[in-house]
XYZ file of C-alpha atoms in Angstrom:
491
model
C 10.311 -24.847 45.480
C 6.921 -24.669 43.767
C 4.195 -23.365 46.078
C 0.773 -22.246 44.968
C -1.560 -20.504 47.401
C -5.295 -20.864 47.208
C -5.388 -17.433 45.554
C -2.797 -18.725 43.104
C -5.014 -21.664 42.256
C -7.960 -19.337 41.650
C -5.810 -17.169 39.411
C -4.613 -20.229 37.531
C -8.217 -21.346 37.146
C -9.219 -17.971 35.738
C -6.298 -18.005 33.336
C -7.179 -21.498 32.193
C -10.796 -20.495 31.641
C -9.750 -17.425 29.679
C -7.505 -19.514 27.470
C -10.462 -21.607 26.353
C -11.837 -18.723 24.298
C -8.633 -18.533 22.246
C -8.245 -20.436 18.978
C -6.420 -23.731 19.419
C -3.357 -22.457 17.559
C -3.153 -19.381 19.797
C -3.512 -21.498 22.937
C -0.729 -23.792 21.790
C 1.530 -20.869 21.012
C 0.826 -19.046 24.278
C 1.411 -22.202 26.315
C 4.874 -22.924 24.921
C 7.500 -22.893 27.687
C 11.267 -22.640 27.857
C 13.558 -24.745 30.012
C 17.299 -24.322 30.442
C 19.927 -26.734 31.736
C 22.337 -24.460 33.544
C 24.650 -24.040 36.520
C 23.589 -22.481 39.804
C 25.158 -21.814 43.182
C 23.816 -23.124 46.484
C 24.772 -22.231 50.030
C 25.214 -25.546 51.829
C 25.961 -24.934 55.506
C 27.763 -21.705 54.736
C 29.796 -23.136 51.892
C 29.175 -22.228 48.260
C 28.502 -25.152 45.941
C 28.160 -25.024 42.172
C 25.537 -27.470 40.952
C 23.417 -27.889 37.838
C 19.718 -27.315 37.428
C 16.685 -26.951 35.173
C 15.044 -23.531 35.235
C 12.100 -22.021 33.401
C 11.989 -18.735 31.516
C 11.706 -16.824 34.804
C 14.690 -18.554 36.372
C 12.573 -20.770 38.639
C 13.326 -24.430 39.154
C 10.921 -26.754 37.369
C 7.599 -26.396 35.576
C 3.917 -26.246 36.546
C 1.377 -27.042 33.830
C -2.298 -26.119 33.972
C -5.016 -28.758 33.522
C -5.086 -29.888 29.912
C -1.974 -27.938 28.969
C 0.296 -29.740 26.536
C 3.937 -30.369 27.311
C 5.274 -27.901 24.742
C 8.795 -27.146 25.910
C 11.940 -25.790 24.295
C 14.968 -27.153 26.164
C 18.346 -25.414 25.854
C 21.637 -26.784 27.143
C 23.899 -23.994 28.436
C 26.214 -26.439 30.217
C 29.704 -27.277 28.985
C 28.840 -30.974 28.593
C 26.269 -32.803 26.469
C 23.359 -34.144 28.475
C 19.804 -35.407 28.059
C 16.661 -34.974 30.155
C 14.136 -37.693 30.987
C 10.570 -36.648 31.798
C 10.036 -39.015 34.729
C 6.395 -40.064 35.026
C 5.378 -38.763 31.612
C 4.521 -40.986 28.650
C 5.941 -39.125 25.650
C 6.611 -40.562 22.209
C 9.635 -42.806 22.586
C 11.734 -40.431 20.495
C 11.276 -37.762 23.209
C 11.705 -39.970 26.277
C 15.197 -38.722 27.081
C 17.602 -41.669 27.101
C 20.993 -41.234 25.402
C 20.889 -42.572 21.839
C 17.639 -44.488 22.383
C 16.907 -43.079 19.925
C 17.583 -39.413 20.680
C 21.145 -38.123 20.769
C 22.341 -36.125 23.747
C 21.790 -32.387 23.717
C 25.075 -30.692 22.916
C 26.302 -27.509 24.655
C 24.468 -24.546 23.159
C 21.880 -26.753 21.434
C 18.108 -26.368 21.808
C 15.423 -28.958 21.185
C 11.619 -28.846 21.069
C 9.417 -31.339 22.918
C 5.702 -31.750 22.266
C 3.396 -34.332 23.830
C 0.260 -34.685 25.943
C 1.122 -34.143 29.599
C 0.184 -36.769 32.178
C -1.363 -35.154 35.284
C 0.179 -35.447 38.718
C 3.399 -34.962 40.643
C 6.309 -35.807 38.371
C 9.846 -34.620 37.778
C 12.565 -34.280 35.176
C 16.199 -35.225 35.437
C 19.319 -36.032 33.467
C 19.543 -39.652 32.370
C 23.271 -39.695 33.075
C 23.986 -40.713 36.702
C 26.844 -38.250 37.207
C 24.693 -35.388 35.919
C 21.758 -36.333 38.125
C 24.169 -36.366 41.081
C 25.050 -32.758 40.158
C 21.364 -32.005 40.851
C 20.361 -31.668 37.188
C 16.720 -32.240 38.078
C 13.548 -30.291 38.880
C 9.850 -30.766 39.694
C 7.332 -31.249 36.888
C 3.834 -30.658 38.246
C 0.817 -31.153 35.983
C -2.351 -29.917 37.651
C -5.727 -31.616 37.480
C -8.998 -29.638 37.391
C -9.696 -30.777 40.951
C -6.365 -29.296 42.056
C -7.455 -25.896 40.778
C -10.892 -26.215 42.373
C -9.628 -27.477 45.741
C -9.534 -25.076 48.676
C -5.981 -25.973 49.644
C -2.419 -24.769 49.271
C 0.101 -26.579 47.086
C 3.683 -27.074 48.324
C 6.455 -29.083 46.663
C 9.169 -30.819 48.714
C 12.066 -31.748 46.414
C 14.707 -33.978 48.022
C 18.372 -34.471 47.141
C 21.454 -36.069 48.626
C 24.501 -33.884 48.052
C 28.284 -34.199 48.108
C 30.905 -31.491 47.701
C 32.989 -34.078 45.848
C 32.596 -34.483 42.070
C 30.129 -37.250 41.136
C 32.869 -39.283 39.457
C 34.784 -39.348 42.730
C 31.684 -40.308 44.717
C 30.847 -43.103 42.275
C 34.452 -44.320 42.337
C 34.395 -44.475 46.143
C 31.132 -46.413 46.139
C 31.836 -48.724 43.226
C 35.565 -49.195 43.593
C 35.954 -47.956 40.023
C 33.292 -50.259 38.559
C 31.063 -47.381 37.421
C 30.744 -47.049 33.667
C 32.090 -43.670 32.525
C 29.178 -41.476 31.457
C 26.708 -44.388 31.568
C 25.941 -43.751 27.906
C 23.709 -46.829 27.702
C 26.000 -48.405 25.126
C 27.951 -51.626 25.575
C 28.848 -51.783 29.242
C 31.564 -54.414 29.181
C 30.424 -55.979 32.470
C 28.129 -58.532 30.937
C 27.023 -61.903 32.087
C 28.241 -61.893 35.686
C 25.765 -63.418 38.111
C 26.102 -61.842 41.542
C 22.748 -62.794 42.987
C 24.425 -64.753 45.761
C 25.990 -61.986 47.806
C 28.842 -62.260 50.277
C 28.209 -59.352 52.617
C 30.916 -60.276 55.092
C 33.433 -57.686 53.903
C 31.938 -54.571 52.357
C 35.040 -52.472 51.747
C 33.057 -49.227 51.452
C 33.200 -48.218 55.092
C 29.917 -46.334 54.794
C 27.497 -49.231 54.671
C 24.587 -49.232 57.087
C 23.617 -52.806 57.911
C 20.399 -53.582 59.747
C 18.437 -56.757 60.452
C 16.223 -57.469 57.494
C 13.811 -60.147 56.365
C 14.399 -63.515 58.027
C 16.965 -61.876 60.310
C 19.535 -61.540 57.509
C 21.791 -58.501 57.281
C 20.230 -55.807 55.101
C 22.284 -52.977 53.628
C 20.627 -49.583 53.443
C 23.167 -46.843 52.833
C 26.426 -47.349 50.985
C 27.512 -43.707 51.089
C 27.343 -40.875 53.611
C 26.625 -37.702 51.667
C 27.710 -34.294 52.925
C 24.162 -32.954 53.124
C 20.540 -33.852 52.517
C 18.592 -31.063 50.854
C 14.926 -30.082 50.840
C 14.267 -27.521 48.112
C 18.042 -26.926 47.959
C 18.299 -26.160 51.696
C 19.339 -27.927 54.894
C 17.732 -27.658 58.324
C 20.375 -25.057 59.212
C 18.225 -22.689 57.142
C 15.039 -24.480 56.092
C 12.397 -23.058 53.829
C 9.474 -21.680 55.824
C 6.219 -21.765 53.869
C 3.394 -19.570 55.110
C 0.075 -21.412 55.383
C -3.399 -20.481 56.612
C -4.804 -21.330 60.018
C -7.366 -24.087 59.607
C -6.382 -24.608 55.986
C -5.452 -27.646 53.961
C -2.050 -28.174 52.383
C -1.047 -30.657 49.695
C 2.640 -31.498 50.016
C 4.029 -32.982 46.809
C 7.130 -34.950 47.808
C 9.669 -35.920 45.132
C 12.663 -38.086 46.003
C 15.320 -36.894 43.557
C 18.154 -38.352 45.637
C 20.812 -40.486 43.996
C 20.994 -43.169 46.663
C 18.873 -42.242 49.701
C 15.517 -43.572 50.868
C 13.544 -41.317 53.209
C 10.639 -41.414 55.601
C 8.375 -38.353 55.309
C 7.340 -37.384 58.840
C 4.463 -34.907 59.102
C 4.904 -34.550 62.860
C 1.948 -32.967 64.628
C -0.153 -32.649 61.494
C -2.724 -35.217 60.465
C -1.750 -36.633 57.090
C -3.401 -38.547 54.270
C -1.455 -40.092 51.411
C -3.677 -39.347 48.402
C -1.430 -40.094 45.400
C 1.774 -41.933 44.536
C 3.853 -41.299 41.410
C 1.190 -38.865 40.240
C -1.675 -41.384 40.416
C -4.487 -40.984 42.982
C -4.869 -43.653 45.652
C -7.575 -44.201 48.206
C -6.560 -41.962 51.134
C -4.151 -43.682 53.507
C -3.987 -41.927 56.904
C -0.749 -41.567 58.816
C 2.079 -39.292 59.860
C 5.050 -41.189 58.405
C 5.332 -42.442 54.821
C 8.291 -44.037 53.031
C 9.653 -42.880 49.683
C 12.396 -44.421 47.547
C 14.465 -42.793 44.814
C 12.384 -41.719 41.831
C 9.074 -42.007 43.691
C 6.569 -39.280 44.541
C 4.034 -38.907 47.343
C 1.107 -36.464 47.569
C 0.278 -35.939 51.249
C -2.709 -33.832 52.276
C -2.376 -32.110 55.656
C -4.805 -30.253 57.931
C -3.457 -27.134 59.650
C -5.038 -26.576 63.100
C -7.297 -23.554 63.539
C -4.998 -22.219 66.266
C -2.063 -22.226 63.851
C 1.611 -22.725 64.655
C 4.827 -23.915 63.034
C 4.873 -27.468 61.712
C 8.024 -29.157 60.382
C 7.590 -31.689 57.578
C 10.764 -33.747 57.711
C 12.498 -36.251 55.448
C 14.321 -38.823 57.581
C 17.169 -40.815 56.046
C 16.410 -44.487 56.628
C 18.829 -46.408 58.823
C 20.600 -43.239 59.935
C 20.076 -40.064 61.981
C 20.257 -37.421 59.237
C 17.160 -35.480 58.284
C 16.048 -32.504 56.224
C 12.751 -30.802 55.442
C 10.745 -27.603 55.495
C 8.429 -25.811 57.911
C 4.775 -24.932 57.384
C 3.991 -21.873 59.520
C 0.914 -19.715 60.018
C 1.342 -15.918 60.227
C 3.043 -14.848 63.448
C 4.094 -18.363 64.463
C 7.473 -18.843 66.118
C 9.785 -21.106 64.134
C 12.338 -22.793 66.365
C 15.676 -24.313 65.383
C 15.493 -27.914 64.145
C 18.534 -30.155 64.495
C 19.629 -31.914 61.317
C 20.244 -35.138 63.266
C 17.680 -37.185 65.174
C 18.498 -38.694 68.549
C 18.555 -42.224 67.136
C 18.722 -44.002 63.789
C 15.503 -44.000 61.813
C 14.036 -47.422 61.010
C 14.370 -49.116 57.644
C 11.697 -48.534 55.027
C 13.387 -50.687 52.400
C 12.414 -53.954 54.101
C 8.843 -52.899 54.857
C 6.124 -53.602 52.276
C 3.289 -52.634 54.635
C 2.720 -49.286 52.930
C 2.834 -50.720 49.409
C 0.451 -53.518 50.361
C -2.042 -51.013 51.801
C -2.230 -48.742 48.743
C -5.260 -48.998 46.462
C -5.564 -47.210 43.128
C -8.522 -44.915 42.583
C -8.449 -45.896 38.891
C -6.950 -49.388 38.595
C -6.052 -51.051 35.327
C -8.930 -53.050 33.811
C -8.803 -56.673 34.901
C -7.594 -58.987 32.140
C -5.383 -62.006 31.701
C -1.667 -61.494 31.190
C -0.084 -62.670 27.945
C 3.195 -63.317 29.735
C 4.589 -63.328 33.277
C 8.353 -62.798 33.148
C 10.404 -62.890 36.339
C 13.306 -60.494 36.773
C 15.898 -61.606 39.311
C 17.571 -58.601 40.933
C 21.089 -59.353 42.116
C 24.454 -57.856 42.780
C 27.540 -57.694 44.923
C 29.584 -55.116 46.778
C 32.981 -56.605 45.871
C 33.129 -56.206 42.945
C 30.437 -53.538 42.956
C 28.131 -54.781 40.194
C 24.331 -54.950 40.103
C 22.400 -57.137 37.702
C 19.008 -58.111 36.302
C 18.781 -61.834 35.600
C 22.523 -62.028 36.169
C 23.219 -59.565 33.364
C 24.291 -55.944 33.071
C 23.254 -53.465 30.398
C 24.738 -54.344 27.027
C 24.514 -58.073 27.770
C 20.896 -57.914 28.887
C 17.870 -59.921 27.736
C 14.882 -57.614 27.125
C 11.379 -58.143 28.451
C 9.281 -58.418 25.295
C 5.646 -57.724 24.454
C 3.399 -56.584 21.637
C 1.535 -53.288 21.779
C -1.667 -53.726 23.773
C -0.620 -56.921 25.535
C -0.885 -57.221 29.310
C 2.382 -58.304 30.919
C 2.907 -59.144 34.583
C 6.505 -58.624 35.666
C 7.646 -60.179 38.926
C 10.652 -58.480 40.478
C 12.404 -61.038 42.694
C 15.169 -59.384 44.687
C 17.904 -61.868 45.551
C 20.250 -59.228 46.996
C 20.503 -57.560 50.392
C 19.883 -54.048 49.091
C 16.499 -52.729 47.975
C 15.965 -51.615 44.381
C 13.520 -48.900 43.217
C 12.614 -50.210 39.767
C 11.443 -47.632 37.219
C 9.827 -48.317 33.837
C 9.899 -45.656 31.130
C 6.921 -44.798 28.948
C 4.331 -46.679 30.991
C 2.375 -46.708 34.226
C 1.957 -50.100 35.869
C -0.208 -51.405 38.693
C 1.184 -53.270 41.690
C -0.738 -56.565 41.712
C 1.414 -58.704 43.985
C 3.366 -58.134 47.198
C 5.258 -61.218 48.263
C 2.890 -64.130 47.804
C -0.227 -61.967 48.218
C -2.331 -60.824 45.292
C -3.541 -57.211 45.605
C -5.165 -54.467 43.528
C -2.520 -51.943 44.489
C -1.329 -48.543 43.365
C -0.779 -47.455 39.785
C 2.745 -46.032 39.587
C 5.979 -45.981 37.572
C 8.588 -46.773 40.254
C 8.262 -49.615 42.756
C 10.635 -50.341 45.637
C 11.578 -54.021 45.853
C 12.900 -55.022 49.304
C 15.887 -57.285 49.967
C 14.928 -60.923 49.344
C 11.426 -59.691 48.500
C 9.033 -59.983 45.574
C 6.749 -57.417 43.945
C 4.621 -58.077 40.849
C 3.350 -55.345 38.532
C 0.902 -55.433 35.621
C 1.548 -53.246 32.595
C -0.197 -52.802 29.264
C 2.442 -52.483 26.552
C 2.318 -49.121 24.808
C 4.166 -47.689 21.826
C 6.259 -50.166 19.861
C 9.743 -49.130 20.932
C 12.582 -49.861 23.347
C 11.715 -48.578 26.831
C 14.233 -48.516 29.673
C 13.598 -50.551 32.830
C 16.166 -49.940 35.544
C 17.056 -49.441 39.181
C 16.854 -45.782 40.227
C 19.735 -46.094 42.695
C 22.366 -44.173 40.712
C 25.438 -46.255 41.720
C 23.483 -49.414 40.836
C 22.424 -47.933 37.488
C 25.959 -46.749 36.771
C 27.263 -50.319 37.052
C 24.677 -51.643 34.620
C 21.456 -52.469 36.523
C 19.214 -51.829 33.560
C 17.307 -53.774 30.951
C 14.580 -52.807 28.487
C 10.905 -53.388 27.817
C 11.025 -54.089 24.082
C 7.559 -53.551 22.605
C 6.799 -54.586 19.034
C 3.796 -53.783 16.852
């Protein structure tokens, strides 16, 4: 967990100011950081679990960068398998994006590699771009502070969410996919190509773990196709949640990162007044509330006001369509922290069919208005039997890229023809949501948008570096069966 007190922010501010008097070369050298892919052991409900992780030079999970600090990182792989790390939410040179063999090779055991690029401010994260590795929790927060973060009189807390199974990822994927998962998901030829499964027969699921709820137009909507053993908040369950000390009458910024493989959550701030102030690292006009939805790969910045009288205040992540929950507790000095059950009394509602939140978001800094050079539609489809998920009826390796030239504006319409939602993530770019259903909006700027069953979301993106950029569903079982295409940008 990354938590910075107000004193910590002041110290960071002083350090940043002091660094400005150094020569540029000295600043660059002093700011270089180390990151290690390694194993670690968690206690999950009294049972030891060996997982993977990304730790800094002090053994802490993740990285925090000061305002203006470059992403100058030396990554070392101490695992026994080759892997590769994607800097989710950053816009690095394509060669450093972190996708196997596109164009960078995987990082071999014992190998180190240097990364250097301008960091994009906000709440981001980093994770393996191999589904099985991400399901082993090879992920961590990547927080890049803005000057206003340092100046703000508020405490910074990160809430990093995972779904977890004691079973090996290959076994979990095999149970979900019926063996359809591509071994390693190395982004090469997938061998599943060309099958169009946009018309789904949901009468016989075969998984046994599906959660079906009424969706749009009264049709059956499928939310959860696997029951994980635990749902973790900063590597802990509600049996032993993290308790973060906060000030009476203070402000807290909770940076929520959904690093789960296949779980959508509601973030419930309970008794505290909340304001959603950023999504995917990009500021939005404050949206008040006490419950906000978050899909896989997405981030939410929620500002909270702690009452002057103090107390203990759970901030919970509720699994949609089910009773499970996880979270942490914000507590003022001396407050009594009571036991919190890890199951609610009733199933939580679906977020995946609800575009109300997305439609209400407004970017603080929207993209400049301009005409689009092209308006491609991507049909999102799939089936449970066989378990295959597609874009325009195709899986990776048989896909048709979305094309553009550098600098062109492209509007991509995601039209979901399946009964599961799909969090669609684009590498190397930030896009703006400009359409929800049939309505035109000036929505949030983000990098991952959740497309509901039988729903439509349109995003505008300005094509960046001439290269092949991945565009895929961030539901790991969907990705592992080929639900990926590319944004192919030419000069």
